[in-house]
């Protein structure tokens, strides 16, 4: 309820806009509960859309909002993909989140979205809520290294990050949007309303003429949105960050090659490291339909098949572990 001004705002965008504009022009007190403080992204968008001048609006002081936006103040944004981790149901298909970089402070922050974990709740109930019944979703804004260390060192998950082709104005508006939603708890569903779909919704709000969800039906997977945004020209560059486990395996592989008499050059005492072939940008689709015609014992047959998400023995290995 805290995300909407109108009682019908959730289901009636027009009523919500009218309520927003009414409060925007009628505020007469300097309070952090003003709509300008709570909804800086909405305010900025309406001012642009309707050519509203600052002088047209009441002066409102928003110290918390201003301080937070100045702290984040992104110069670039990255889509982060952490590879599959089967020990966590929410990460069984990989995980994605946004990273915002501040060049002035050299600090990087992430926007993460995950299902709520209730203390004492058993695994089966958590899985049922997150996949079928609907769980509360939780946004968190954290320093990048705090989260990535868990993935790389503890979970052994390789990381791919993709710089997004966003203008300075879009980056500032993205930060305003994150301020508006970071305390909200939308319903989480593993397959459809998840870490990946929230990223596409945020980017769509920056570019209303686009529809980044158009390629998706009932399943929005973290790996798939990498390819979707790449097709749309949103991704500028890709960077691979190996996990501690992958680095250790690379060293073992290099030593084994040396023992076999193979020449392996090293730089500054370290063996070369080749990225794992798990970049979702170039991976095979998560689901595949197939048609086969064959003969068995003199009889001709036709076989139809559909496989969702995981591999079988005949799949191309590029992009996902088997």
PDB file of C-alpha atoms in Angstrom:
ATOM      1  CA  UNK A   1       0.000   0.000   0.000  1.00  0.00           C
ATOM      2  CA  UNK A   2       2.888   2.385   0.680  1.00  0.00           C
ATOM      3  CA  UNK A   3       3.810   2.388  -3.014  1.00  0.00           C
ATOM      4  CA  UNK A   4       0.477   3.887  -4.101  1.00  0.00           C
ATOM      5  CA  UNK A   5      -1.144   7.219  -3.338  1.00  0.00           C
ATOM      6  CA  UNK A   6      -4.629   6.460  -4.654  1.00  0.00           C
ATOM      7  CA  UNK A   7      -6.622   3.670  -2.919  1.00  0.00           C
ATOM      8  CA  UNK A   8      -7.121   2.237  -6.426  1.00  0.00           C
ATOM      9  CA  UNK A   9      -3.594   2.979  -7.595  1.00  0.00           C
ATOM     10  CA  UNK A  10      -2.566  -0.653  -7.924  1.00  0.00           C
ATOM     11  CA  UNK A  11      -5.218  -1.348 -10.557  1.00  0.00           C
ATOM     12  CA  UNK A  12      -5.911   2.124 -11.953  1.00  0.00           C
ATOM     13  CA  UNK A  13      -2.834   3.960 -13.318  1.00  0.00           C
ATOM     14  CA  UNK A  14      -4.937   7.007 -14.246  1.00  0.00           C
ATOM     15  CA  UNK A  15      -6.257   7.393 -10.707  1.00  0.00           C
ATOM     16  CA  UNK A  16      -2.716   7.052  -9.375  1.00  0.00           C
ATOM     17  CA  UNK A  17      -1.408   9.764 -11.718  1.00  0.00           C
ATOM     18  CA  UNK A  18      -4.217  12.152 -10.785  1.00  0.00           C
ATOM     19  CA  UNK A  19      -3.555  11.550  -7.064  1.00  0.00           C
ATOM     20  CA  UNK A  20       0.181  12.086  -7.610  1.00  0.00           C
ATOM     21  CA  UNK A  21      -0.336  15.383  -9.448  1.00  0.00           C
ATOM     22  CA  UNK A  22      -2.849  16.636  -6.860  1.00  0.00           C
ATOM     23  CA  UNK A  23      -0.388  16.043  -4.021  1.00  0.00           C
ATOM     24  CA  UNK A  24       2.565  17.301  -6.037  1.00  0.00           C
ATOM     25  CA  UNK A  25       1.004  20.756  -6.427  1.00  0.00           C
ATOM     26  CA  UNK A  26      -0.785  20.977  -3.062  1.00  0.00           C
ATOM     27  CA  UNK A  27       2.024  20.128  -0.635  1.00  0.00           C
ATOM     28  CA  UNK A  28       2.730  23.000   1.707  1.00  0.00           C
ATOM     29  CA  UNK A  29       4.948  21.479   4.375  1.00  0.00           C
ATOM     30  CA  UNK A  30       8.585  20.483   4.344  1.00  0.00           C
ATOM     31  CA  UNK A  31       8.342  16.827   5.251  1.00  0.00           C
ATOM     32  CA  UNK A  32      10.078  13.594   4.272  1.00  0.00           C
ATOM     33  CA  UNK A  33       6.596  12.102   3.687  1.00  0.00           C
ATOM     34  CA  UNK A  34       5.951  14.383   0.736  1.00  0.00           C
ATOM     35  CA  UNK A  35       5.480  12.766  -2.663  1.00  0.00           C
ATOM     36  CA  UNK A  36       8.561  14.599  -3.957  1.00  0.00           C
ATOM     37  CA  UNK A  37      10.638  12.816  -1.298  1.00  0.00           C
ATOM     38  CA  UNK A  38       8.970   9.421  -1.568  1.00  0.00           C
ATOM     39  CA  UNK A  39       8.745   9.354  -5.363  1.00  0.00           C
ATOM     40  CA  UNK A  40      11.629  11.300  -6.914  1.00  0.00           C
ATOM     41  CA  UNK A  41      11.507   9.194 -10.116  1.00  0.00           C
ATOM     42  CA  UNK A  42       7.792   9.833 -10.624  1.00  0.00           C
ATOM     43  CA  UNK A  43       8.294  13.522  -9.873  1.00  0.00           C
ATOM     44  CA  UNK A  44      11.192  13.834 -12.331  1.00  0.00           C
ATOM     45  CA  UNK A  45       9.273  11.992 -15.071  1.00  0.00           C
ATOM     46  CA  UNK A  46       6.136  14.123 -14.672  1.00  0.00           C
ATOM     47  CA  UNK A  47       8.161  17.334 -14.669  1.00  0.00           C
ATOM     48  CA  UNK A  48       9.740  16.314 -17.963  1.00  0.00           C
ATOM     49  CA  UNK A  49       6.525  15.011 -19.515  1.00  0.00           C
ATOM     50  CA  UNK A  50       4.387  18.027 -18.582  1.00  0.00           C
ATOM     51  CA  UNK A  51       7.115  20.707 -18.685  1.00  0.00           C
ATOM     52  CA  UNK A  52       6.632  21.505 -15.006  1.00  0.00           C
ATOM     53  CA  UNK A  53       9.140  24.006 -13.664  1.00  0.00           C
ATOM     54  CA  UNK A  54      10.627  23.786 -10.178  1.00  0.00           C
ATOM     55  CA  UNK A  55       9.120  27.194  -9.486  1.00  0.00           C
ATOM     56  CA  UNK A  56       5.667  25.740 -10.188  1.00  0.00           C
ATOM     57  CA  UNK A  57       5.935  23.340  -7.242  1.00  0.00           C
ATOM     58  CA  UNK A  58       6.043  23.900  -3.480  1.00  0.00           C
ATOM     59  CA  UNK A  59       9.558  23.878  -2.033  1.00  0.00           C
ATOM     60  CA  UNK A  60      10.059  20.612  -0.142  1.00  0.00           C
ATOM     61  CA  UNK A  61      13.205  19.553   1.706  1.00  0.00           C
ATOM     62  CA  UNK A  62      14.149  15.872   1.266  1.00  0.00           C
ATOM     63  CA  UNK A  63      17.393  15.341   3.229  1.00  0.00           C
ATOM     64  CA  UNK A  64      17.244  11.509   3.312  1.00  0.00           C
ATOM     65  CA  UNK A  65      16.404  11.193  -0.379  1.00  0.00           C
ATOM     66  CA  UNK A  66      19.051  13.704  -1.416  1.00  0.00           C
ATOM     67  CA  UNK A  67      21.760  12.127   0.755  1.00  0.00           C
ATOM     68  CA  UNK A  68      21.038   8.631  -0.577  1.00  0.00           C
ATOM     69  CA  UNK A  69      20.995   9.738  -4.224  1.00  0.00           C
ATOM     70  CA  UNK A  70      24.265  11.633  -3.737  1.00  0.00           C
ATOM     71  CA  UNK A  71      25.823   8.533  -2.175  1.00  0.00           C
ATOM     72  CA  UNK A  72      24.790   6.219  -5.042  1.00  0.00           C
ATOM     73  CA  UNK A  73      25.212   8.786  -7.885  1.00  0.00           C
ATOM     74  CA  UNK A  74      25.988   6.223 -10.624  1.00  0.00           C
ATOM     75  CA  UNK A  75      28.378   6.840 -13.521  1.00  0.00           C
ATOM     76  CA  UNK A  76      27.719   3.392 -14.987  1.00  0.00           C
ATOM     77  CA  UNK A  77      25.410   0.424 -14.486  1.00  0.00           C
ATOM     78  CA  UNK A  78      26.098  -3.270 -14.933  1.00  0.00           C
ATOM     79  CA  UNK A  79      23.878  -6.315 -15.228  1.00  0.00           C
ATOM     80  CA  UNK A  80      25.472  -9.053 -13.095  1.00  0.00           C
ATOM     81  CA  UNK A  81      24.884 -12.752 -13.756  1.00  0.00           C
ATOM     82  CA  UNK A  82      25.921 -15.342 -11.170  1.00  0.00           C
ATOM     83  CA  UNK A  83      25.846 -18.863 -12.566  1.00  0.00           C
ATOM     84  CA  UNK A  84      23.535 -21.622 -11.381  1.00  0.00           C
ATOM     85  CA  UNK A  85      23.695 -22.767  -7.771  1.00  0.00           C
ATOM     86  CA  UNK A  86      21.535 -25.807  -7.101  1.00  0.00           C
ATOM     87  CA  UNK A  87      21.820 -25.619  -3.301  1.00  0.00           C
ATOM     88  CA  UNK A  88      19.452 -22.627  -3.383  1.00  0.00           C
ATOM     89  CA  UNK A  89      16.072 -22.945  -5.158  1.00  0.00           C
ATOM     90  CA  UNK A  90      16.044 -19.233  -5.968  1.00  0.00           C
ATOM     91  CA  UNK A  91      19.385 -19.580  -7.768  1.00  0.00           C
ATOM     92  CA  UNK A  92      18.739 -22.878  -9.554  1.00  0.00           C
ATOM     93  CA  UNK A  93      18.587 -21.029 -12.900  1.00  0.00           C
ATOM     94  CA  UNK A  94      21.269 -18.500 -12.008  1.00  0.00           C
ATOM     95  CA  UNK A  95      20.823 -15.096 -10.413  1.00  0.00           C
ATOM     96  CA  UNK A  96      20.921 -11.558 -11.771  1.00  0.00           C
ATOM     97  CA  UNK A  97      21.139  -8.144 -10.161  1.00  0.00           C
ATOM     98  CA  UNK A  98      22.212  -4.595 -10.971  1.00  0.00           C
ATOM     99  CA  UNK A  99      25.480  -2.913 -10.031  1.00  0.00           C
ATOM    100  CA  UNK A 100      25.811   0.870  -9.903  1.00  0.00           C
ATOM    101  CA  UNK A 101      29.322   2.366  -9.984  1.00  0.00           C
ATOM    102  CA  UNK A 102      30.219   5.752  -8.520  1.00  0.00           C
ATOM    103  CA  UNK A 103      33.491   6.944 -10.085  1.00  0.00           C
ATOM    104  CA  UNK A 104      33.979   9.778  -7.573  1.00  0.00           C
ATOM    105  CA  UNK A 105      33.847   7.623  -4.441  1.00  0.00           C
ATOM    106  CA  UNK A 106      35.106   4.429  -6.135  1.00  0.00           C
ATOM    107  CA  UNK A 107      32.213   2.616  -4.454  1.00  0.00           C
ATOM    108  CA  UNK A 108      29.961   0.129  -6.221  1.00  0.00           C
ATOM    109  CA  UNK A 109      26.481  -0.766  -4.993  1.00  0.00           C
ATOM    110  CA  UNK A 110      24.066  -3.478  -6.054  1.00  0.00           C
ATOM    111  CA  UNK A 111      20.299  -3.728  -6.216  1.00  0.00           C
ATOM    112  CA  UNK A 112      19.405  -7.305  -5.311  1.00  0.00           C
ATOM    113  CA  UNK A 113      15.946  -8.927  -5.356  1.00  0.00           C
ATOM    114  CA  UNK A 114      15.303 -12.278  -3.677  1.00  0.00           C
ATOM    115  CA  UNK A 115      12.469 -14.175  -1.988  1.00  0.00           C
ATOM    116  CA  UNK A 116      12.085 -13.523   1.713  1.00  0.00           C
ATOM    117  CA  UNK A 117      13.675 -16.144   3.968  1.00  0.00           C
ATOM    118  CA  UNK A 118      11.644 -16.614   7.158  1.00  0.00           C
ATOM    119  CA  UNK A 119      13.610 -17.802  10.161  1.00  0.00           C
ATOM    120  CA  UNK A 120      12.676 -21.349  11.116  1.00  0.00           C
ATOM    121  CA  UNK A 121      10.734 -21.993   7.901  1.00  0.00           C
ATOM    122  CA  UNK A 122      11.418 -25.425   6.443  1.00  0.00           C
ATOM    123  CA  UNK A 123      12.903 -25.893   2.991  1.00  0.00           C
ATOM    124  CA  UNK A 124       9.794 -27.428   1.394  1.00  0.00           C
ATOM    125  CA  UNK A 125       7.511 -24.603   2.534  1.00  0.00           C
ATOM    126  CA  UNK A 126       9.972 -21.957   1.325  1.00  0.00           C
ATOM    127  CA  UNK A 127      10.257 -23.692  -2.054  1.00  0.00           C
ATOM    128  CA  UNK A 128       6.471 -24.016  -2.415  1.00  0.00           C
ATOM    129  CA  UNK A 129       5.914 -20.337  -1.596  1.00  0.00           C
ATOM    130  CA  UNK A 130       8.693 -19.141  -3.906  1.00  0.00           C
ATOM    131  CA  UNK A 131       7.679 -21.260  -6.890  1.00  0.00           C
ATOM    132  CA  UNK A 132       3.889 -21.703  -6.710  1.00  0.00           C
ATOM    133  CA  UNK A 133       2.065 -19.867  -3.920  1.00  0.00           C
ATOM    134  CA  UNK A 134       3.975 -16.603  -4.063  1.00  0.00           C
ATOM    135  CA  UNK A 135       6.494 -15.323  -1.544  1.00  0.00           C
ATOM    136  CA  UNK A 136       7.321 -11.823  -0.368  1.00  0.00           C
ATOM    137  CA  UNK A 137      10.149 -10.357  -2.416  1.00  0.00           C
ATOM    138  CA  UNK A 138      12.910  -8.378  -0.733  1.00  0.00           C
ATOM    139  CA  UNK A 139      15.029  -5.625  -2.324  1.00  0.00           C
ATOM    140  CA  UNK A 140      18.425  -4.869  -0.822  1.00  0.00           C
ATOM    141  CA  UNK A 141      21.044  -2.257  -1.699  1.00  0.00           C
ATOM    142  CA  UNK A 142      24.521  -3.426  -0.668  1.00  0.00           C
ATOM    143  CA  UNK A 143      28.190  -2.773  -1.429  1.00  0.00           C
ATOM    144  CA  UNK A 144      29.151  -4.941  -4.410  1.00  0.00           C
ATOM    145  CA  UNK A 145      32.115  -6.702  -2.807  1.00  0.00           C
ATOM    146  CA  UNK A 146      30.011  -7.736   0.178  1.00  0.00           C
ATOM    147  CA  UNK A 147      27.667  -9.782  -2.012  1.00  0.00           C
ATOM    148  CA  UNK A 148      30.076 -10.940  -4.694  1.00  0.00           C
ATOM    149  CA  UNK A 149      32.501 -12.413  -2.157  1.00  0.00           C
ATOM    150  CA  UNK A 150      29.781 -14.821  -1.031  1.00  0.00           C
ATOM    151  CA  UNK A 151      29.150 -15.945  -4.613  1.00  0.00           C
ATOM    152  CA  UNK A 152      32.779 -16.240  -5.738  1.00  0.00           C
ATOM    153  CA  UNK A 153      34.454 -17.569  -2.600  1.00  0.00           C
ATOM    154  CA  UNK A 154      31.776 -19.370  -0.611  1.00  0.00           C
ATOM    155  CA  UNK A 155      29.384 -20.647  -3.298  1.00  0.00           C
ATOM    156  CA  UNK A 156      32.010 -21.147  -6.029  1.00  0.00           C
ATOM    157  CA  UNK A 157      29.912 -19.374  -8.686  1.00  0.00           C
ATOM    158  CA  UNK A 158      31.458 -17.706 -11.727  1.00  0.00           C
ATOM    159  CA  UNK A 159      30.311 -14.154 -12.414  1.00  0.00           C
ATOM    160  CA  UNK A 160      29.660 -12.383 -15.700  1.00  0.00           C
ATOM    161  CA  UNK A 161      28.986  -8.661 -15.689  1.00  0.00           C
ATOM    162  CA  UNK A 162      27.653  -6.625 -18.578  1.00  0.00           C
ATOM    163  CA  UNK A 163      27.910  -2.858 -18.812  1.00  0.00           C
ATOM    164  CA  UNK A 164      24.586  -1.313 -19.834  1.00  0.00           C
ATOM    165  CA  UNK A 165      24.461   1.395 -22.486  1.00  0.00           C
ATOM    166  CA  UNK A 166      22.641   4.041 -20.437  1.00  0.00           C
ATOM    167  CA  UNK A 167      22.984   7.807 -20.615  1.00  0.00           C
ATOM    168  CA  UNK A 168      23.866   9.921 -17.578  1.00  0.00           C
ATOM    169  CA  UNK A 169      20.234  11.076 -17.299  1.00  0.00           C
ATOM    170  CA  UNK A 170      19.023   7.465 -17.443  1.00  0.00           C
ATOM    171  CA  UNK A 171      21.501   6.443 -14.745  1.00  0.00           C
ATOM    172  CA  UNK A 172      20.259   9.211 -12.458  1.00  0.00           C
ATOM    173  CA  UNK A 173      16.649   8.206 -13.082  1.00  0.00           C
ATOM    174  CA  UNK A 174      17.528   4.570 -12.389  1.00  0.00           C
ATOM    175  CA  UNK A 175      18.886   5.610  -8.981  1.00  0.00           C
ATOM    176  CA  UNK A 176      15.644   7.515  -8.297  1.00  0.00           C
ATOM    177  CA  UNK A 177      13.615   4.438  -9.226  1.00  0.00           C
ATOM    178  CA  UNK A 178      15.643   2.266  -6.870  1.00  0.00           C
ATOM    179  CA  UNK A 179      15.005   4.711  -4.032  1.00  0.00           C
ATOM    180  CA  UNK A 180      11.256   4.347  -4.638  1.00  0.00           C
ATOM    181  CA  UNK A 181      11.167   0.533  -4.663  1.00  0.00           C
ATOM    182  CA  UNK A 182      13.936  -0.519  -2.269  1.00  0.00           C
ATOM    183  CA  UNK A 183      11.582  -0.757   0.731  1.00  0.00           C
ATOM    184  CA  UNK A 184       8.795  -2.513  -1.186  1.00  0.00           C
ATOM    185  CA  UNK A 185       7.893  -6.223  -1.109  1.00  0.00           C
ATOM    186  CA  UNK A 186       6.268  -7.279  -4.397  1.00  0.00           C
ATOM    187  CA  UNK A 187       5.191 -10.896  -4.709  1.00  0.00           C
ATOM    188  CA  UNK A 188       8.018 -13.176  -5.814  1.00  0.00           C
ATOM    189  CA  UNK A 189       7.594 -16.167  -8.146  1.00  0.00           C
ATOM    190  CA  UNK A 190      10.681 -18.110  -9.180  1.00  0.00           C
ATOM    191  CA  UNK A 191       9.748 -18.493 -12.844  1.00  0.00           C
ATOM    192  CA  UNK A 192       8.079 -15.187 -13.690  1.00  0.00           C
ATOM    193  CA  UNK A 193       8.322 -12.398 -11.088  1.00  0.00           C
ATOM    194  CA  UNK A 194      11.909 -12.691 -10.029  1.00  0.00           C
ATOM    195  CA  UNK A 195      15.326 -11.046  -9.993  1.00  0.00           C
ATOM    196  CA  UNK A 196      15.437 -10.995 -13.817  1.00  0.00           C
ATOM    197  CA  UNK A 197      11.959  -9.623 -14.508  1.00  0.00           C
ATOM    198  CA  UNK A 198      12.448  -6.769 -12.014  1.00  0.00           C
ATOM    199  CA  UNK A 199      15.552  -5.635 -13.908  1.00  0.00           C
ATOM    200  CA  UNK A 200      13.628  -5.575 -17.191  1.00  0.00           C
ATOM    201  CA  UNK A 201      10.809  -3.600 -15.565  1.00  0.00           C
ATOM    202  CA  UNK A 202      13.257  -1.002 -14.245  1.00  0.00           C
ATOM    203  CA  UNK A 203      14.871  -0.620 -17.683  1.00  0.00           C
ATOM    204  CA  UNK A 204      11.445  -0.403 -19.320  1.00  0.00           C
ATOM    205  CA  UNK A 205      10.556   2.466 -17.011  1.00  0.00           C
ATOM    206  CA  UNK A 206      13.643   4.291 -18.297  1.00  0.00           C
ATOM    207  CA  UNK A 207      12.607   3.658 -21.906  1.00  0.00           C
ATOM    208  CA  UNK A 208       8.803   3.435 -22.124  1.00  0.00           C
ATOM    209  CA  UNK A 209       8.966   3.037 -25.904  1.00  0.00           C
ATOM    210  CA  UNK A 210      10.690  -0.332 -25.449  1.00  0.00           C
ATOM    211  CA  UNK A 211       9.238  -3.645 -24.322  1.00  0.00           C
ATOM    212  CA  UNK A 212      12.085  -5.689 -22.929  1.00  0.00           C
ATOM    213  CA  UNK A 213       9.652  -8.362 -21.718  1.00  0.00           C
ATOM    214  CA  UNK A 214       8.246  -9.008 -25.189  1.00  0.00           C
ATOM    215  CA  UNK A 215      10.417 -12.105 -25.718  1.00  0.00           C
ATOM    216  CA  UNK A 216       9.128 -13.764 -22.562  1.00  0.00           C
ATOM    217  CA  UNK A 217       5.911 -15.585 -21.816  1.00  0.00           C
ATOM    218  CA  UNK A 218       5.673 -17.454 -18.527  1.00  0.00           C
ATOM    219  CA  UNK A 219       9.362 -17.864 -17.715  1.00  0.00           C
ATOM    220  CA  UNK A 220      11.870 -15.038 -17.246  1.00  0.00           C
ATOM    221  CA  UNK A 221      15.304 -16.523 -16.565  1.00  0.00           C
ATOM    222  CA  UNK A 222      18.451 -14.577 -15.617  1.00  0.00           C
ATOM    223  CA  UNK A 223      20.453 -16.054 -18.505  1.00  0.00           C
ATOM    224  CA  UNK A 224      17.709 -15.263 -21.001  1.00  0.00           C
ATOM    225  CA  UNK A 225      17.560 -11.561 -20.146  1.00  0.00           C
ATOM    226  CA  UNK A 226      21.278 -11.266 -20.937  1.00  0.00           C
ATOM    227  CA  UNK A 227      20.593 -12.396 -24.491  1.00  0.00           C
ATOM    228  CA  UNK A 228      17.407 -10.320 -24.756  1.00  0.00           C
ATOM    229  CA  UNK A 229      19.185  -7.107 -23.735  1.00  0.00           C
ATOM    230  CA  UNK A 230      22.085  -7.960 -26.017  1.00  0.00           C
ATOM    231  CA  UNK A 231      19.687  -8.251 -28.974  1.00  0.00           C
ATOM    232  CA  UNK A 232      18.253  -4.853 -28.041  1.00  0.00           C
ATOM    233  CA  UNK A 233      21.730  -3.280 -28.059  1.00  0.00           C
ATOM    234  CA  UNK A 234      21.639  -2.439 -24.349  1.00  0.00           C
ATOM    235  CA  UNK A 235      24.852  -4.322 -23.481  1.00  0.00           C
ATOM    236  CA  UNK A 236      28.151  -2.548 -24.205  1.00  0.00           C
ATOM    237  CA  UNK A 237      30.764  -5.005 -22.949  1.00  0.00           C
ATOM    238  CA  UNK A 238      31.136  -8.241 -20.970  1.00  0.00           C
ATOM    239  CA  UNK A 239      33.631  -9.003 -18.178  1.00  0.00           C
ATOM    240  CA  UNK A 240      34.291 -12.431 -16.639  1.00  0.00           C
ATOM    241  CA  UNK A 241      34.998 -12.821 -12.904  1.00  0.00           C
ATOM    242  CA  UNK A 242      36.009 -16.411 -12.065  1.00  0.00           C
ATOM    243  CA  UNK A 243      35.105 -17.942  -8.746  1.00  0.00           C
ATOM    244  CA  UNK A 244      37.773 -19.069  -6.312  1.00  0.00           C
ATOM    245  CA  UNK A 245      36.813 -22.637  -7.214  1.00  0.00           C
ATOM    246  CA  UNK A 246      37.359 -21.981 -10.947  1.00  0.00           C
ATOM    247  CA  UNK A 247      40.742 -20.344 -10.296  1.00  0.00           C
ATOM    248  CA  UNK A 248      41.861 -23.302  -8.205  1.00  0.00           C
ATOM    249  CA  UNK A 249      40.699 -25.734 -10.892  1.00  0.00           C
ATOM    250  CA  UNK A 250      42.595 -23.780 -13.556  1.00  0.00           C
ATOM    251  CA  UNK A 251      45.803 -24.044 -11.540  1.00  0.00           C
ATOM    252  CA  UNK A 252      45.314 -27.798 -11.097  1.00  0.00           C
ATOM    253  CA  UNK A 253      44.680 -28.191 -14.823  1.00  0.00           C
ATOM    254  CA  UNK A 254      47.840 -26.253 -15.670  1.00  0.00           C
ATOM    255  CA  UNK A 255      49.986 -28.306 -13.285  1.00  0.00           C
ATOM    256  CA  UNK A 256      48.551 -31.520 -14.710  1.00  0.00           C
ATOM    257  CA  UNK A 257      49.410 -30.330 -18.216  1.00  0.00           C
ATOM    258  CA  UNK A 258      52.996 -29.589 -17.152  1.00  0.00           C
ATOM    259  CA  UNK A 259      53.345 -33.090 -15.676  1.00  0.00           C
ATOM    260  CA  UNK A 260      52.258 -34.506 -19.033  1.00  0.00           C
ATOM    261  CA  UNK A 261      55.063 -32.609 -20.715  1.00  0.00           C
ATOM    262  CA  UNK A 262      52.892 -29.895 -22.214  1.00  0.00           C
ATOM    263  CA  UNK A 263      54.266 -26.355 -22.333  1.00  0.00           C
ATOM    264  CA  UNK A 264      52.250 -23.936 -20.208  1.00  0.00           C
ATOM    265  CA  UNK A 265      53.562 -20.371 -19.966  1.00  0.00           C
ATOM    266  CA  UNK A 266      53.011 -18.349 -16.840  1.00  0.00           C
ATOM    267  CA  UNK A 267      52.929 -14.642 -16.082  1.00  0.00           C
ATOM    268  CA  UNK A 268      54.431 -13.414 -12.822  1.00  0.00           C
ATOM    269  CA  UNK A 269      54.483 -16.960 -11.524  1.00  0.00           C
ATOM    270  CA  UNK A 270      50.808 -17.600 -12.310  1.00  0.00           C
ATOM    271  CA  UNK A 271      49.465 -19.936 -14.935  1.00  0.00           C
ATOM    272  CA  UNK A 272      47.159 -18.417 -17.585  1.00  0.00           C
ATOM    273  CA  UNK A 273      43.452 -18.542 -16.882  1.00  0.00           C
ATOM    274  CA  UNK A 274      40.879 -19.143 -19.604  1.00  0.00           C
ATOM    275  CA  UNK A 275      37.272 -18.148 -18.856  1.00  0.00           C
ATOM    276  CA  UNK A 276      34.854 -21.011 -18.476  1.00  0.00           C
ATOM    277  CA  UNK A 277      32.558 -21.426 -21.455  1.00  0.00           C
ATOM    278  CA  UNK A 278      29.518 -20.336 -19.452  1.00  0.00           C
ATOM    279  CA  UNK A 279      28.703 -16.891 -20.822  1.00  0.00           C
ATOM    280  CA  UNK A 280      24.895 -16.661 -21.090  1.00  0.00           C
ATOM    281  CA  UNK A 281      25.364 -14.000 -23.775  1.00  0.00           C
ATOM    282  CA  UNK A 282      26.348 -16.747 -26.239  1.00  0.00           C
ATOM    283  CA  UNK A 283      24.671 -19.764 -24.641  1.00  0.00           C
ATOM    284  CA  UNK A 284      22.060 -22.107 -26.041  1.00  0.00           C
ATOM    285  CA  UNK A 285      18.369 -21.454 -25.178  1.00  0.00           C
ATOM    286  CA  UNK A 286      17.004 -22.611 -21.847  1.00  0.00           C
ATOM    287  CA  UNK A 287      14.198 -24.532 -23.537  1.00  0.00           C
ATOM    288  CA  UNK A 288      14.253 -26.544 -26.733  1.00  0.00           C
ATOM    289  CA  UNK A 289      11.482 -28.120 -28.837  1.00  0.00           C
ATOM    290  CA  UNK A 290      12.404 -31.007 -31.109  1.00  0.00           C
ATOM    291  CA  UNK A 291      10.954 -33.051 -33.959  1.00  0.00           C
ATOM    292  CA  UNK A 292      12.452 -36.409 -34.987  1.00  0.00           C
ATOM    293  CA  UNK A 293      11.648 -38.921 -37.711  1.00  0.00           C
ATOM    294  CA  UNK A 294      13.183 -42.367 -37.722  1.00  0.00           C
ATOM    295  CA  UNK A 295      12.773 -46.075 -38.287  1.00  0.00           C
ATOM    296  CA  UNK A 296      12.809 -48.946 -35.848  1.00  0.00           C
ATOM    297  CA  UNK A 297      12.257 -52.603 -36.766  1.00  0.00           C
ATOM    298  CA  UNK A 298      11.032 -51.554 -40.181  1.00  0.00           C
ATOM    299  CA  UNK A 299       8.466 -49.105 -38.769  1.00  0.00           C
ATOM    300  CA  UNK A 300       8.655 -45.350 -39.365  1.00  0.00           C
ATOM    301  CA  UNK A 301       7.930 -43.134 -36.400  1.00  0.00           C
ATOM    302  CA  UNK A 302       7.679 -39.431 -35.574  1.00  0.00           C
ATOM    303  CA  UNK A 303       8.751 -38.111 -32.195  1.00  0.00           C
ATOM    304  CA  UNK A 304       7.912 -34.716 -30.691  1.00  0.00           C
ATOM    305  CA  UNK A 305       9.813 -33.440 -27.677  1.00  0.00           C
ATOM    306  CA  UNK A 306      10.154 -30.449 -25.382  1.00  0.00           C
ATOM    307  CA  UNK A 307      12.858 -29.863 -22.786  1.00  0.00           C
ATOM    308  CA  UNK A 308      12.798 -26.955 -20.344  1.00  0.00           C
ATOM    309  CA  UNK A 309      15.871 -25.423 -18.689  1.00  0.00           C
ATOM    310  CA  UNK A 310      18.323 -28.284 -18.102  1.00  0.00           C
ATOM    311  CA  UNK A 311      20.468 -30.382 -20.436  1.00  0.00           C
ATOM    312  CA  UNK A 312      20.333 -33.886 -21.702  1.00  0.00           C
ATOM    313  CA  UNK A 313      23.305 -35.808 -23.118  1.00  0.00           C
ATOM    314  CA  UNK A 314      22.807 -34.539 -26.672  1.00  0.00           C
ATOM    315  CA  UNK A 315      22.697 -30.803 -25.874  1.00  0.00           C
ATOM    316  CA  UNK A 316      25.402 -28.421 -26.957  1.00  0.00           C
ATOM    317  CA  UNK A 317      27.510 -27.831 -23.876  1.00  0.00           C
ATOM    318  CA  UNK A 318      28.193 -24.148 -24.482  1.00  0.00           C
ATOM    319  CA  UNK A 319      26.837 -21.923 -21.750  1.00  0.00           C
ATOM    320  CA  UNK A 320      25.661 -24.173 -18.951  1.00  0.00           C
ATOM    321  CA  UNK A 321      27.273 -26.775 -16.674  1.00  0.00           C
ATOM    322  CA  UNK A 322      26.179 -30.384 -17.120  1.00  0.00           C
TER     323      UNK A 322
END
